[in-house]
Amino acid sequence: MIGCVFLPFVAGYYLSYLFRTINTLISGQLSADLGLDAANLGLLTSVYFLVFAGVQIPIGTLLDRFGPRRVQSVLLMIAGSGAALFGASSGFLELLVARAMIGIGVSAAAMAGLKAIVIWFPRERIALVNGYMMMLGALGAVTATTPAQWLLEYTGWRGLFELLALATFASALLIFWTVPEAARPQVTQPTPIKLSAIYKDRRFWRIAPLSASCIGSAWSLQALWAAPWMTNVEGLTRESSITHLFIMALGISGGALLLGTLADRLRRRGIGSEALFAAVTVLFVGAELALILRAPMPSLLPWLVISIVGAATVLSYAIVAEYFPRELTGRANAGLNVLHFGWCFIVQYGTGLILDQWSVQEGHYPIIAYQVAFASAAGVQVLALGWFMIPWLGILGRRLAKFFLRDPETYGGAVEIFVPSEEAGTTEREDDEW
C-alpha cells in the first residue's frame, strides 16, 4: 500500500504545492520578460485559487463515483498540459489560461490522496497516514524557494515549467499504472446519496467554521501577510524575512507529521482528534496574541506555530472521515476544502481593506493597523471554538446537574431525589436528559 497507493498520490500532492507557490519566485522574471504590471501579475497568481475552489464540489463527486485513481490521473494530465502551455506562452492571456489549467489539474491532489487513504488504510490509522501525506506534499512549498532558485539560474522560468510539465505527466502515468482499482461494494438496494446530506449534517457545521477560520487564516498569513508584518512591524531585513519564511515552510511540513502522529497516539488512549484540534486552536490564538501584543519572545516561535496550524487539515479531514461513510468522504472533504480556500481569500482581502483604513506612514502602514487586522481574524477563531465546544459544555452541564441533584450531602441536609424505576416507566437515559 505504501508503494502502490501512498507514494503515487504523494507525488501529485507535492506537485500541487509546488505549483501553488512557484509564481512568487518567478514573478520578477515574468514581469520583465512579458511586461506584466502588478494588477496582471496579481490576477495571474490568484486565478489558480479561484478555479481551485470553484471545482472542489464537482471533484468530490467525481472522486466518490469514479475513484481517486482515474480522476487524479486525468486531472494531472490537464495540469501537465497547462504547465507546458505556461512555459511556451508569449502573452498574458495564454499565461492566464495555462495557470487556470494548472489550478484545475491539481485541484484533486489532496482530495484524491485522502480518498485513497480512506479506501485502502484502516480507519484508526487515517490521521497518521494523512499526516505523512501532508508532510511530504508540503515539501513542494520548500522546493519552490531556494532549490527552485538554483534551478532557475540554469533553465529560466520557461525551462523550469517544461521540467514541471514532464514531472506532472510522469506522476499521472504512475498513478494510473500502479494504483489498484478499488472494489466497489455490492448493494442490493442502492440509495442515491445527495450532496445535501453533508451540508445538512450538524456535525459538519460544528467542525467546519473552526477548521476554516484556523487553517484558512494560517494559509493567508503564511502566503501573503507574514512578510509585510516581519518587515514593517518587526523591522526585519529582507534576508531575515526570507529565512523566517523558509523555516515556516519547513514548519508546515513537519507540522503535518507531528499532528498526525499525535492524533494516532492519542486515539490509542481514547482521546479523539476533535480534542486535539481544539487544543491546536488554543495554541494558534495564543500565537496570534503573542504577535499582536508584541510579547517579549523571538517572533519566529509564534510564526512557527502558525505554520504548523496550516497543516491541521490532517486533523479536520480525519474528523470528517469519521462523520460520513466512505462513499461520501470525497464530497465531504471537498466541501470542507471550499471553506478553507474561501476563508483564506476573505482574510487576505479583508486584511488589506482594514489596513487601508490607515494612512501610509514612512512607506508602510502603522503597527496598529496590522494589530487590528490580525485581531479581527483571531476573534472569529475564538467564536468558532466556542461554537465547536457547545456539545462538550452541554455534557459537562448535565453531569454537574446530575451530581448536585443526586447528592444530598452537597446541600448539607435532606433533599427529595428523583429515582428512576422501571415500574414507573422511566429510564436512566431519560433521567439524564431531564
CSV table of C-alpha atoms in Angstrom, one decimal:
chain,number,residue,atom,x,y,z
A,1,MET,CA,0.0,0.0,0.0
A,2,ILE,CA,2.9,2.4,0.6
A,3,GLY,CA,4.4,1.9,-2.8
A,4,CYS,CA,1.3,1.3,-4.9
A,5,VAL,CA,-1.1,3.8,-3.3
A,6,PHE,CA,0.5,6.2,-0.8
A,7,LEU,CA,3.6,7.4,-2.7
A,8,PRO,CA,2.0,7.9,-6.1
A,9,PHE,CA,-0.6,10.2,-4.6
A,10,VAL,CA,2.0,12.0,-2.5
A,11,ALA,CA,3.8,12.8,-5.8
A,12,GLY,CA,0.7,14.5,-7.2
A,13,TYR,CA,0.2,16.4,-3.9
A,14,TYR,CA,3.8,17.5,-3.9
A,15,LEU,CA,3.5,19.0,-7.4
A,16,SER,CA,0.3,20.8,-6.4
A,17,TYR,CA,2.1,22.6,-3.5
A,18,LEU,CA,5.0,23.4,-5.9
A,19,PHE,CA,2.6,24.9,-8.5
A,20,ARG,CA,0.8,26.9,-5.8
A,21,THR,CA,3.8,28.8,-4.6
A,22,ILE,CA,6.2,28.9,-7.6
A,23,ASN,CA,4.8,32.2,-9.0
A,24,THR,CA,6.2,34.1,-6.1
A,25,LEU,CA,9.7,33.0,-7.2
A,26,ILE,CA,9.3,33.8,-10.9
A,27,SER,CA,7.2,37.0,-10.6
A,28,GLY,CA,10.1,39.3,-11.3
A,29,GLN,CA,11.2,37.4,-14.5
A,30,LEU,CA,7.6,37.2,-15.7
A,31,SER,CA,7.1,41.0,-15.3
A,32,ALA,CA,10.4,41.8,-17.0
A,33,ASP,CA,10.0,39.3,-20.0
A,34,LEU,CA,6.3,39.9,-20.8
A,35,GLY,CA,5.8,43.4,-19.4
A,36,LEU,CA,3.2,42.5,-16.8
A,37,ASP,CA,2.1,45.1,-14.3
A,38,ALA,CA,1.1,44.5,-10.7
A,39,ALA,CA,-2.6,44.0,-11.5
A,40,ASN,CA,-2.0,41.5,-14.2
A,41,LEU,CA,0.6,39.6,-12.1
A,42,GLY,CA,-1.9,39.5,-9.2
A,43,LEU,CA,-4.7,38.2,-11.4
A,44,LEU,CA,-2.3,35.6,-12.9
A,45,THR,CA,-1.4,34.3,-9.5
A,46,SER,CA,-4.9,34.3,-7.9
A,47,VAL,CA,-6.7,32.6,-10.8
A,48,TYR,CA,-5.2,29.4,-9.5
A,49,PHE,CA,-7.0,29.7,-6.2
A,50,LEU,CA,-10.2,30.9,-7.9
A,51,VAL,CA,-10.6,27.8,-10.2
A,52,PHE,CA,-9.2,25.5,-7.5
A,53,ALA,CA,-12.0,26.4,-5.1
A,54,GLY,CA,-14.6,26.5,-7.8
A,55,VAL,CA,-14.2,22.9,-8.8
A,56,GLN,CA,-13.9,21.3,-5.4
A,57,ILE,CA,-17.5,20.2,-5.1
A,58,PRO,CA,-17.7,18.5,-8.6
A,59,ILE,CA,-14.3,17.0,-8.0
A,60,GLY,CA,-15.5,15.5,-4.7
A,61,THR,CA,-18.5,14.0,-6.6
A,62,LEU,CA,-16.2,12.5,-9.3
A,63,LEU,CA,-13.9,11.0,-6.7
A,64,ASP,CA,-16.8,9.3,-4.9
A,65,ARG,CA,-18.2,8.0,-8.2
A,66,PHE,CA,-15.1,7.0,-10.3
A,67,GLY,CA,-12.4,6.6,-7.6
A,68,PRO,CA,-9.2,8.6,-7.0
A,69,ARG,CA,-7.1,6.6,-9.5
A,70,ARG,CA,-9.0,7.6,-12.6
A,71,VAL,CA,-9.8,11.2,-11.5
A,72,GLN,CA,-6.3,12.1,-10.4
A,73,SER,CA,-4.5,10.6,-13.4
A,74,VAL,CA,-6.8,12.5,-15.9
A,75,LEU,CA,-6.6,15.8,-14.0
A,76,LEU,CA,-2.8,15.6,-13.7
A,77,MET,CA,-2.6,15.3,-17.5
A,78,ILE,CA,-4.5,18.6,-17.7
A,79,ALA,CA,-2.1,20.2,-15.2
A,80,GLY,CA,0.9,18.9,-17.2
A,81,SER,CA,-0.6,20.4,-20.4
A,82,GLY,CA,-1.1,23.7,-18.5
A,83,ALA,CA,2.5,23.7,-17.4
A,84,ALA,CA,3.7,23.1,-20.9
A,85,LEU,CA,1.5,25.9,-22.2
A,86,PHE,CA,2.7,28.2,-19.5
A,87,GLY,CA,6.3,27.6,-20.5
A,88,ALA,CA,5.6,28.3,-24.1
A,89,SER,CA,3.3,31.4,-23.6
A,90,SER,CA,4.1,34.7,-25.1
A,91,GLY,CA,1.2,36.8,-23.9
A,92,PHE,CA,-0.8,37.4,-20.8
A,93,LEU,CA,-4.0,35.7,-22.0
A,94,GLU,CA,-2.0,32.5,-22.7
A,95,LEU,CA,-0.4,32.6,-19.3
A,96,LEU,CA,-3.8,33.1,-17.7
A,97,VAL,CA,-5.4,30.1,-19.4
A,98,ALA,CA,-2.3,28.0,-18.6
A,99,ARG,CA,-2.4,29.0,-14.9
A,100,ALA,CA,-6.1,28.1,-14.8
A,101,MET,CA,-5.5,24.7,-16.4
A,102,ILE,CA,-2.8,24.0,-13.7
A,103,GLY,CA,-5.3,25.0,-11.0
A,104,ILE,CA,-7.9,22.7,-12.3
A,105,GLY,CA,-5.4,19.9,-12.9
A,106,VAL,CA,-4.1,19.8,-9.3
A,107,SER,CA,-7.4,20.6,-7.7
A,108,ALA,CA,-7.9,16.9,-6.7
A,109,ALA,CA,-4.4,16.3,-5.5
A,110,ALA,CA,-5.2,16.5,-1.7
A,111,MET,CA,-8.7,15.1,-2.0
A,112,ALA,CA,-7.7,12.1,-4.2
A,113,GLY,CA,-4.9,11.2,-1.8
A,114,LEU,CA,-7.3,11.5,1.2
A,115,LYS,CA,-9.9,9.4,-0.6
A,116,ALA,CA,-7.3,6.7,-1.4
A,117,ILE,CA,-6.2,6.6,2.2
A,118,VAL,CA,-9.8,6.2,3.4
A,119,ILE,CA,-10.3,3.3,0.9
A,120,TRP,CA,-7.1,1.4,1.5
A,121,PHE,CA,-5.9,2.1,5.0
A,122,PRO,CA,-7.6,1.2,8.4
A,123,ARG,CA,-9.9,3.9,9.7
A,124,GLU,CA,-7.9,4.1,13.0
A,125,ARG,CA,-4.7,5.0,11.1
A,126,ILE,CA,-6.2,7.6,8.8
A,127,ALA,CA,-5.0,10.6,10.8
A,128,LEU,CA,-1.4,9.3,10.9
A,129,VAL,CA,-1.3,8.4,7.2
A,130,ASN,CA,-2.9,11.8,6.4
A,131,GLY,CA,-0.1,13.4,8.4
A,132,TYR,CA,2.6,11.7,6.4
A,133,MET,CA,1.0,12.7,3.1
A,134,MET,CA,0.6,16.3,4.1
A,135,MET,CA,4.2,16.4,5.4
A,136,LEU,CA,5.7,15.0,2.2
A,137,GLY,CA,3.4,17.1,0.0
A,138,ALA,CA,4.2,20.3,1.8
A,139,LEU,CA,7.9,19.8,0.8
A,140,GLY,CA,6.7,21.2,-2.5
A,141,ALA,CA,6.5,24.7,-0.9
A,142,VAL,CA,10.0,24.2,0.4
A,143,THR,CA,11.2,23.2,-3.1
A,144,ALA,CA,9.6,26.4,-4.5
A,145,THR,CA,12.1,28.6,-2.6
A,146,THR,CA,15.9,28.1,-2.6
A,147,PRO,CA,16.1,24.8,-4.6
A,148,ALA,CA,14.0,26.2,-7.4
A,149,GLN,CA,16.0,29.4,-7.4
A,150,TRP,CA,19.2,27.4,-8.1
A,151,LEU,CA,17.4,25.6,-11.0
A,152,LEU,CA,16.2,28.9,-12.4
A,153,GLU,CA,19.7,30.1,-12.9
A,154,TYR,CA,20.3,27.3,-15.4
A,155,THR,CA,16.9,26.8,-17.1
A,156,GLY,CA,15.0,30.1,-16.8
A,157,TRP,CA,11.3,30.1,-16.0
A,158,ARG,CA,10.3,28.6,-19.3
A,159,GLY,CA,12.7,25.7,-18.9
A,160,LEU,CA,11.5,25.2,-15.3
A,161,PHE,CA,7.9,24.8,-16.4
A,162,GLU,CA,8.9,22.4,-19.2
A,163,LEU,CA,10.5,20.2,-16.5
A,164,LEU,CA,7.4,20.6,-14.3
A,165,ALA,CA,5.2,19.5,-17.2
A,166,LEU,CA,7.3,16.3,-17.7
A,167,ALA,CA,7.2,15.6,-14.0
A,168,THR,CA,3.4,16.1,-13.9
A,169,PHE,CA,2.8,13.8,-16.9
A,170,ALA,CA,5.1,11.1,-15.2
A,171,SER,CA,3.1,11.4,-12.0
A,172,ALA,CA,-0.2,10.9,-13.9
A,173,LEU,CA,1.1,7.8,-15.5
A,174,LEU,CA,2.5,6.5,-12.2
A,175,ILE,CA,-0.9,6.8,-10.6
A,176,PHE,CA,-2.8,5.2,-13.5
A,177,TRP,CA,-0.4,2.2,-13.8
A,178,THR,CA,0.4,1.4,-10.2
A,179,VAL,CA,-2.6,2.3,-8.1
A,180,PRO,CA,-5.0,-0.7,-7.8
A,181,GLU,CA,-8.7,-0.2,-8.7
A,182,ALA,CA,-10.8,-0.2,-5.5
A,183,ALA,CA,-13.5,-2.8,-5.4
A,184,ARG,CA,-17.0,-1.3,-5.3
A,185,PRO,CA,-19.3,-2.7,-2.6
A,186,GLN,CA,-22.3,-4.7,-3.8
A,187,VAL,CA,-25.5,-3.0,-2.7
A,188,THR,CA,-28.8,-4.8,-3.1
A,189,GLN,CA,-31.0,-1.8,-3.0
A,190,PRO,CA,-28.9,1.3,-4.0
A,191,THR,CA,-29.9,4.5,-2.3
A,192,PRO,CA,-29.0,7.8,-4.0
A,193,ILE,CA,-26.6,9.8,-1.9
A,194,LYS,CA,-27.1,13.5,-2.2
A,195,LEU,CA,-24.6,16.3,-1.5
A,196,SER,CA,-27.2,17.9,0.7
A,197,ALA,CA,-26.7,15.1,3.2
A,198,ILE,CA,-23.3,16.7,4.1
A,199,TYR,CA,-24.5,20.2,4.4
A,200,LYS,CA,-27.5,19.3,6.5
A,201,ASP,CA,-25.3,17.4,9.0
A,202,ARG,CA,-24.9,19.3,12.2
A,203,ARG,CA,-21.6,17.6,12.9
A,204,PHE,CA,-20.1,19.0,9.7
A,205,TRP,CA,-21.2,22.6,10.6
A,206,ARG,CA,-19.7,22.1,14.0
A,207,ILE,CA,-16.2,21.4,12.8
A,208,ALA,CA,-16.4,23.5,9.5
A,209,PRO,CA,-16.2,27.0,11.0
A,210,LEU,CA,-13.3,26.2,13.3
A,211,SER,CA,-11.4,24.4,10.6
A,212,ALA,CA,-11.9,27.1,8.0
A,213,SER,CA,-11.2,30.0,10.3
A,214,CYS,CA,-8.0,28.5,11.7
A,215,ILE,CA,-6.5,26.8,8.6
A,216,GLY,CA,-7.6,29.5,6.2
A,217,SER,CA,-6.1,32.2,8.4
A,218,ALA,CA,-2.8,30.3,8.7
A,219,TRP,CA,-2.6,29.9,4.9
A,220,SER,CA,-3.4,33.5,4.4
A,221,LEU,CA,-0.8,34.7,6.9
A,222,GLN,CA,1.9,32.4,5.5
A,223,ALA,CA,1.2,33.1,1.9
A,224,LEU,CA,0.8,36.9,2.0
A,225,TRP,CA,0.8,38.9,5.2
A,226,ALA,CA,3.6,37.3,7.2
A,227,ALA,CA,6.3,39.0,5.1
A,228,PRO,CA,4.8,42.6,5.5
A,229,TRP,CA,4.4,42.1,9.2
A,230,MET,CA,8.0,40.9,9.6
A,231,THR,CA,9.3,43.8,7.6
A,232,ASN,CA,7.0,46.7,8.7
A,233,VAL,CA,6.2,45.7,12.3
A,234,GLU,CA,9.2,43.7,13.4
A,235,GLY,CA,11.7,45.6,11.3
A,236,LEU,CA,13.4,42.5,9.9
A,237,THR,CA,15.6,42.8,6.8
A,238,ARG,CA,14.6,41.0,3.6
A,239,GLU,CA,17.2,38.3,4.2
A,240,SER,CA,15.9,37.6,7.7
A,241,SER,CA,12.3,37.6,6.4
A,242,ILE,CA,13.2,35.0,3.7
A,243,THR,CA,14.9,32.9,6.4
A,244,HIS,CA,11.7,33.1,8.5
A,245,LEU,CA,9.5,32.1,5.6
A,246,PHE,CA,11.8,29.2,4.7
A,247,ILE,CA,11.6,27.9,8.3
A,248,MET,CA,7.8,28.3,8.2
A,249,ALA,CA,7.7,26.2,5.0
A,250,LEU,CA,9.5,23.5,6.9
A,251,GLY,CA,7.1,24.0,9.8
A,252,ILE,CA,4.0,23.2,7.8
A,253,SER,CA,5.7,20.0,6.5
A,254,GLY,CA,6.9,18.9,10.0
A,255,GLY,CA,3.6,20.0,11.5
A,256,ALA,CA,1.7,17.6,9.3
A,257,LEU,CA,3.8,14.7,10.6
A,258,LEU,CA,3.6,16.0,14.2
A,259,LEU,CA,-0.2,16.4,14.3
A,260,GLY,CA,-0.8,13.1,12.5
A,261,THR,CA,1.5,11.2,15.0
A,262,LEU,CA,-0.1,12.9,18.0
A,263,ALA,CA,-3.6,12.1,16.7
A,264,ASP,CA,-2.6,8.4,16.2
A,265,ARG,CA,-1.1,8.1,19.7
A,266,LEU,CA,-3.9,10.0,21.5
A,267,ARG,CA,-6.5,7.8,19.7
A,268,ARG,CA,-4.9,4.7,21.2
A,269,ARG,CA,-5.5,6.3,24.6
A,270,GLY,CA,-9.1,7.1,23.9
A,271,ILE,CA,-8.7,10.8,23.0
A,272,GLY,CA,-10.2,11.7,19.6
A,273,SER,CA,-8.9,14.1,17.0
A,274,GLU,CA,-11.6,16.7,18.0
A,275,ALA,CA,-9.9,17.3,21.4
A,276,LEU,CA,-6.5,17.7,19.7
A,277,PHE,CA,-8.0,20.2,17.2
A,278,ALA,CA,-9.4,22.3,20.0
A,279,ALA,CA,-6.0,22.3,21.7
A,280,VAL,CA,-4.3,23.4,18.4
A,281,THR,CA,-6.8,26.2,18.1
A,282,VAL,CA,-5.9,27.5,21.6
A,283,LEU,CA,-2.2,27.4,20.7
A,284,PHE,CA,-3.0,29.2,17.4
A,285,VAL,CA,-4.9,32.0,19.1
A,286,GLY,CA,-2.1,32.3,21.7
A,287,ALA,CA,0.5,32.7,18.9
A,288,GLU,CA,-1.5,35.4,17.2
A,289,LEU,CA,-1.9,37.3,20.5
A,290,ALA,CA,1.8,37.0,21.1
A,291,LEU,CA,2.4,38.8,17.8
A,292,ILE,CA,-0.4,41.3,18.3
A,293,LEU,CA,0.7,42.3,21.8
A,294,ARG,CA,4.4,42.2,20.9
A,295,ALA,CA,5.2,39.6,23.6
A,296,PRO,CA,8.9,39.6,24.6
A,297,MET,CA,9.9,36.4,22.8
A,298,PRO,CA,11.6,35.6,19.4
A,299,SER,CA,9.0,36.2,16.8
A,300,LEU,CA,9.9,33.1,14.9
A,301,LEU,CA,8.3,31.0,17.7
A,302,PRO,CA,4.7,32.2,17.2
A,303,TRP,CA,5.2,32.2,13.4
A,304,LEU,CA,6.3,28.6,13.6
A,305,VAL,CA,3.1,27.7,15.5
A,306,ILE,CA,1.1,29.5,12.8
A,307,SER,CA,2.8,27.5,10.0
A,308,ILE,CA,2.1,24.2,11.9
A,309,VAL,CA,-1.6,25.1,12.1
A,310,GLY,CA,-1.6,25.3,8.4
A,311,ALA,CA,-1.1,21.5,8.4
A,312,ALA,CA,-4.1,20.9,10.7
A,313,THR,CA,-6.1,19.7,7.8
A,314,VAL,CA,-4.6,16.4,8.9
A,315,LEU,CA,-7.0,16.5,11.8
A,316,SER,CA,-10.1,18.1,10.3
A,317,TYR,CA,-10.1,15.7,7.3
A,318,ALA,CA,-9.7,12.7,9.7
A,319,ILE,CA,-12.6,14.1,11.8
A,320,VAL,CA,-14.9,14.4,8.7
A,321,ALA,CA,-13.9,10.9,7.6
A,322,GLU,CA,-15.4,9.6,10.9
A,323,TYR,CA,-18.6,11.5,10.4
A,324,PHE,CA,-19.6,10.1,7.0
A,325,PRO,CA,-19.4,6.7,5.2
A,326,ARG,CA,-16.7,6.1,2.7
A,327,GLU,CA,-18.8,6.8,-0.3
A,328,LEU,CA,-19.3,10.3,1.0
A,329,THR,CA,-15.8,11.2,2.2
A,330,GLY,CA,-14.7,12.7,-1.1
A,331,ARG,CA,-17.5,15.2,-1.2
A,332,ALA,CA,-17.3,15.9,2.5
A,333,ASN,CA,-13.6,16.7,2.3
A,334,ALA,CA,-14.2,18.8,-0.8
A,335,GLY,CA,-17.0,20.7,0.9
A,336,LEU,CA,-14.6,21.5,3.8
A,337,ASN,CA,-11.8,22.5,1.4
A,338,VAL,CA,-14.0,25.1,-0.3
A,339,LEU,CA,-14.4,26.7,3.1
A,340,HIS,CA,-10.7,26.6,3.7
A,341,PHE,CA,-9.8,28.4,0.5
A,342,GLY,CA,-12.8,30.7,0.8
A,343,TRP,CA,-11.8,31.9,4.2
A,344,CYS,CA,-8.2,32.2,3.1
A,345,PHE,CA,-9.4,34.6,0.3
A,346,ILE,CA,-11.6,36.6,2.8
A,347,VAL,CA,-8.7,37.0,5.3
A,348,GLN,CA,-6.3,38.1,2.6
A,349,TYR,CA,-8.7,40.6,1.1
A,350,GLY,CA,-10.2,41.7,4.4
A,351,THR,CA,-6.8,42.3,5.9
A,352,GLY,CA,-6.0,44.6,3.0
A,353,LEU,CA,-9.3,46.5,3.5
A,354,ILE,CA,-8.5,47.0,7.2
A,355,LEU,CA,-5.0,48.2,6.5
A,356,ASP,CA,-6.4,50.8,4.0
A,357,GLN,CA,-8.3,52.5,6.8
A,358,TRP,CA,-5.0,54.0,8.0
A,359,SER,CA,-2.7,56.3,6.0
A,360,VAL,CA,0.7,55.1,4.9
A,361,GLN,CA,3.5,56.3,7.2
A,362,GLU,CA,7.1,56.2,6.2
A,363,GLY,CA,6.4,53.8,3.3
A,364,HIS,CA,4.2,51.4,5.2
A,365,TYR,CA,1.1,51.1,7.3
A,366,PRO,CA,1.3,51.8,11.1
A,367,ILE,CA,1.6,48.9,13.6
A,368,ILE,CA,-1.8,49.4,15.0
A,369,ALA,CA,-3.3,48.7,11.5
A,370,TYR,CA,-1.7,45.3,11.4
A,371,GLN,CA,-2.7,44.6,15.0
A,372,VAL,CA,-6.4,45.4,14.4
A,373,ALA,CA,-6.4,43.2,11.2
A,374,PHE,CA,-4.8,40.2,12.9
A,375,ALA,CA,-7.0,40.6,16.0
A,376,SER,CA,-10.1,40.5,13.8
A,377,ALA,CA,-9.2,37.1,12.4
A,378,ALA,CA,-8.3,35.8,15.9
A,379,GLY,CA,-11.7,37.0,17.2
A,380,VAL,CA,-13.5,34.9,14.6
A,381,GLN,CA,-11.5,31.9,15.7
A,382,VAL,CA,-12.5,32.3,19.3
A,383,LEU,CA,-16.1,32.4,18.3
A,384,ALA,CA,-15.7,29.3,16.2
A,385,LEU,CA,-14.0,27.5,19.1
A,386,GLY,CA,-16.9,28.4,21.3
A,387,TRP,CA,-19.4,27.0,18.8
A,388,PHE,CA,-17.3,23.9,18.5
A,389,MET,CA,-17.3,23.3,22.2
A,390,ILE,CA,-21.0,23.8,22.8
A,391,PRO,CA,-21.8,20.0,22.9
A,392,TRP,CA,-19.0,19.4,25.4
A,393,LEU,CA,-20.2,22.2,27.6
A,394,GLY,CA,-23.7,20.7,27.4
A,395,ILE,CA,-22.4,17.3,28.5
A,396,LEU,CA,-20.4,18.9,31.4
A,397,GLY,CA,-23.5,20.8,32.5
A,398,ARG,CA,-25.7,17.6,32.5
A,399,ARG,CA,-23.1,15.8,34.6
A,400,LEU,CA,-22.9,18.6,37.1
A,401,ALA,CA,-26.6,18.8,37.3
A,402,LYS,CA,-26.8,15.0,37.8
A,403,PHE,CA,-24.2,15.2,40.6
A,404,PHE,CA,-25.9,18.0,42.5
A,405,LEU,CA,-29.4,16.7,42.2
A,406,ARG,CA,-28.4,13.2,43.5
A,407,ASP,CA,-26.0,14.0,46.3
A,408,PRO,CA,-27.8,15.2,49.5
A,409,GLU,CA,-24.5,16.0,51.2
A,410,THR,CA,-23.9,18.8,48.7
A,411,TYR,CA,-26.7,20.8,50.3
A,412,GLY,CA,-25.9,19.9,53.9
A,413,GLY,CA,-29.3,18.4,54.5
A,414,ALA,CA,-32.1,16.2,53.2
A,415,VAL,CA,-33.5,16.8,49.7
A,416,GLU,CA,-36.0,15.0,47.6
A,417,ILE,CA,-34.3,13.0,44.9
A,418,PHE,CA,-36.0,11.6,41.8
A,419,VAL,CA,-35.1,7.9,41.5
A,420,PRO,CA,-36.0,6.3,38.1
A,421,SER,CA,-37.8,3.0,38.3
A,422,GLU,CA,-38.9,0.5,35.6
A,423,GLU,CA,-42.3,0.3,37.2
A,424,ALA,CA,-42.9,4.0,36.6
A,425,GLY,CA,-41.9,3.6,33.0
A,426,THR,CA,-38.8,5.8,33.3
A,427,THR,CA,-35.2,5.0,32.3
A,428,GLU,CA,-31.8,6.2,33.4
A,429,ARG,CA,-31.3,7.7,29.9
A,430,GLU,CA,-34.5,9.8,30.3
A,431,ASP,CA,-33.4,10.9,33.7
A,432,ASP,CA,-30.1,12.1,32.4
A,433,GLU,CA,-31.7,14.1,29.7
A,434,TRP,CA,-34.2,15.6,32.1
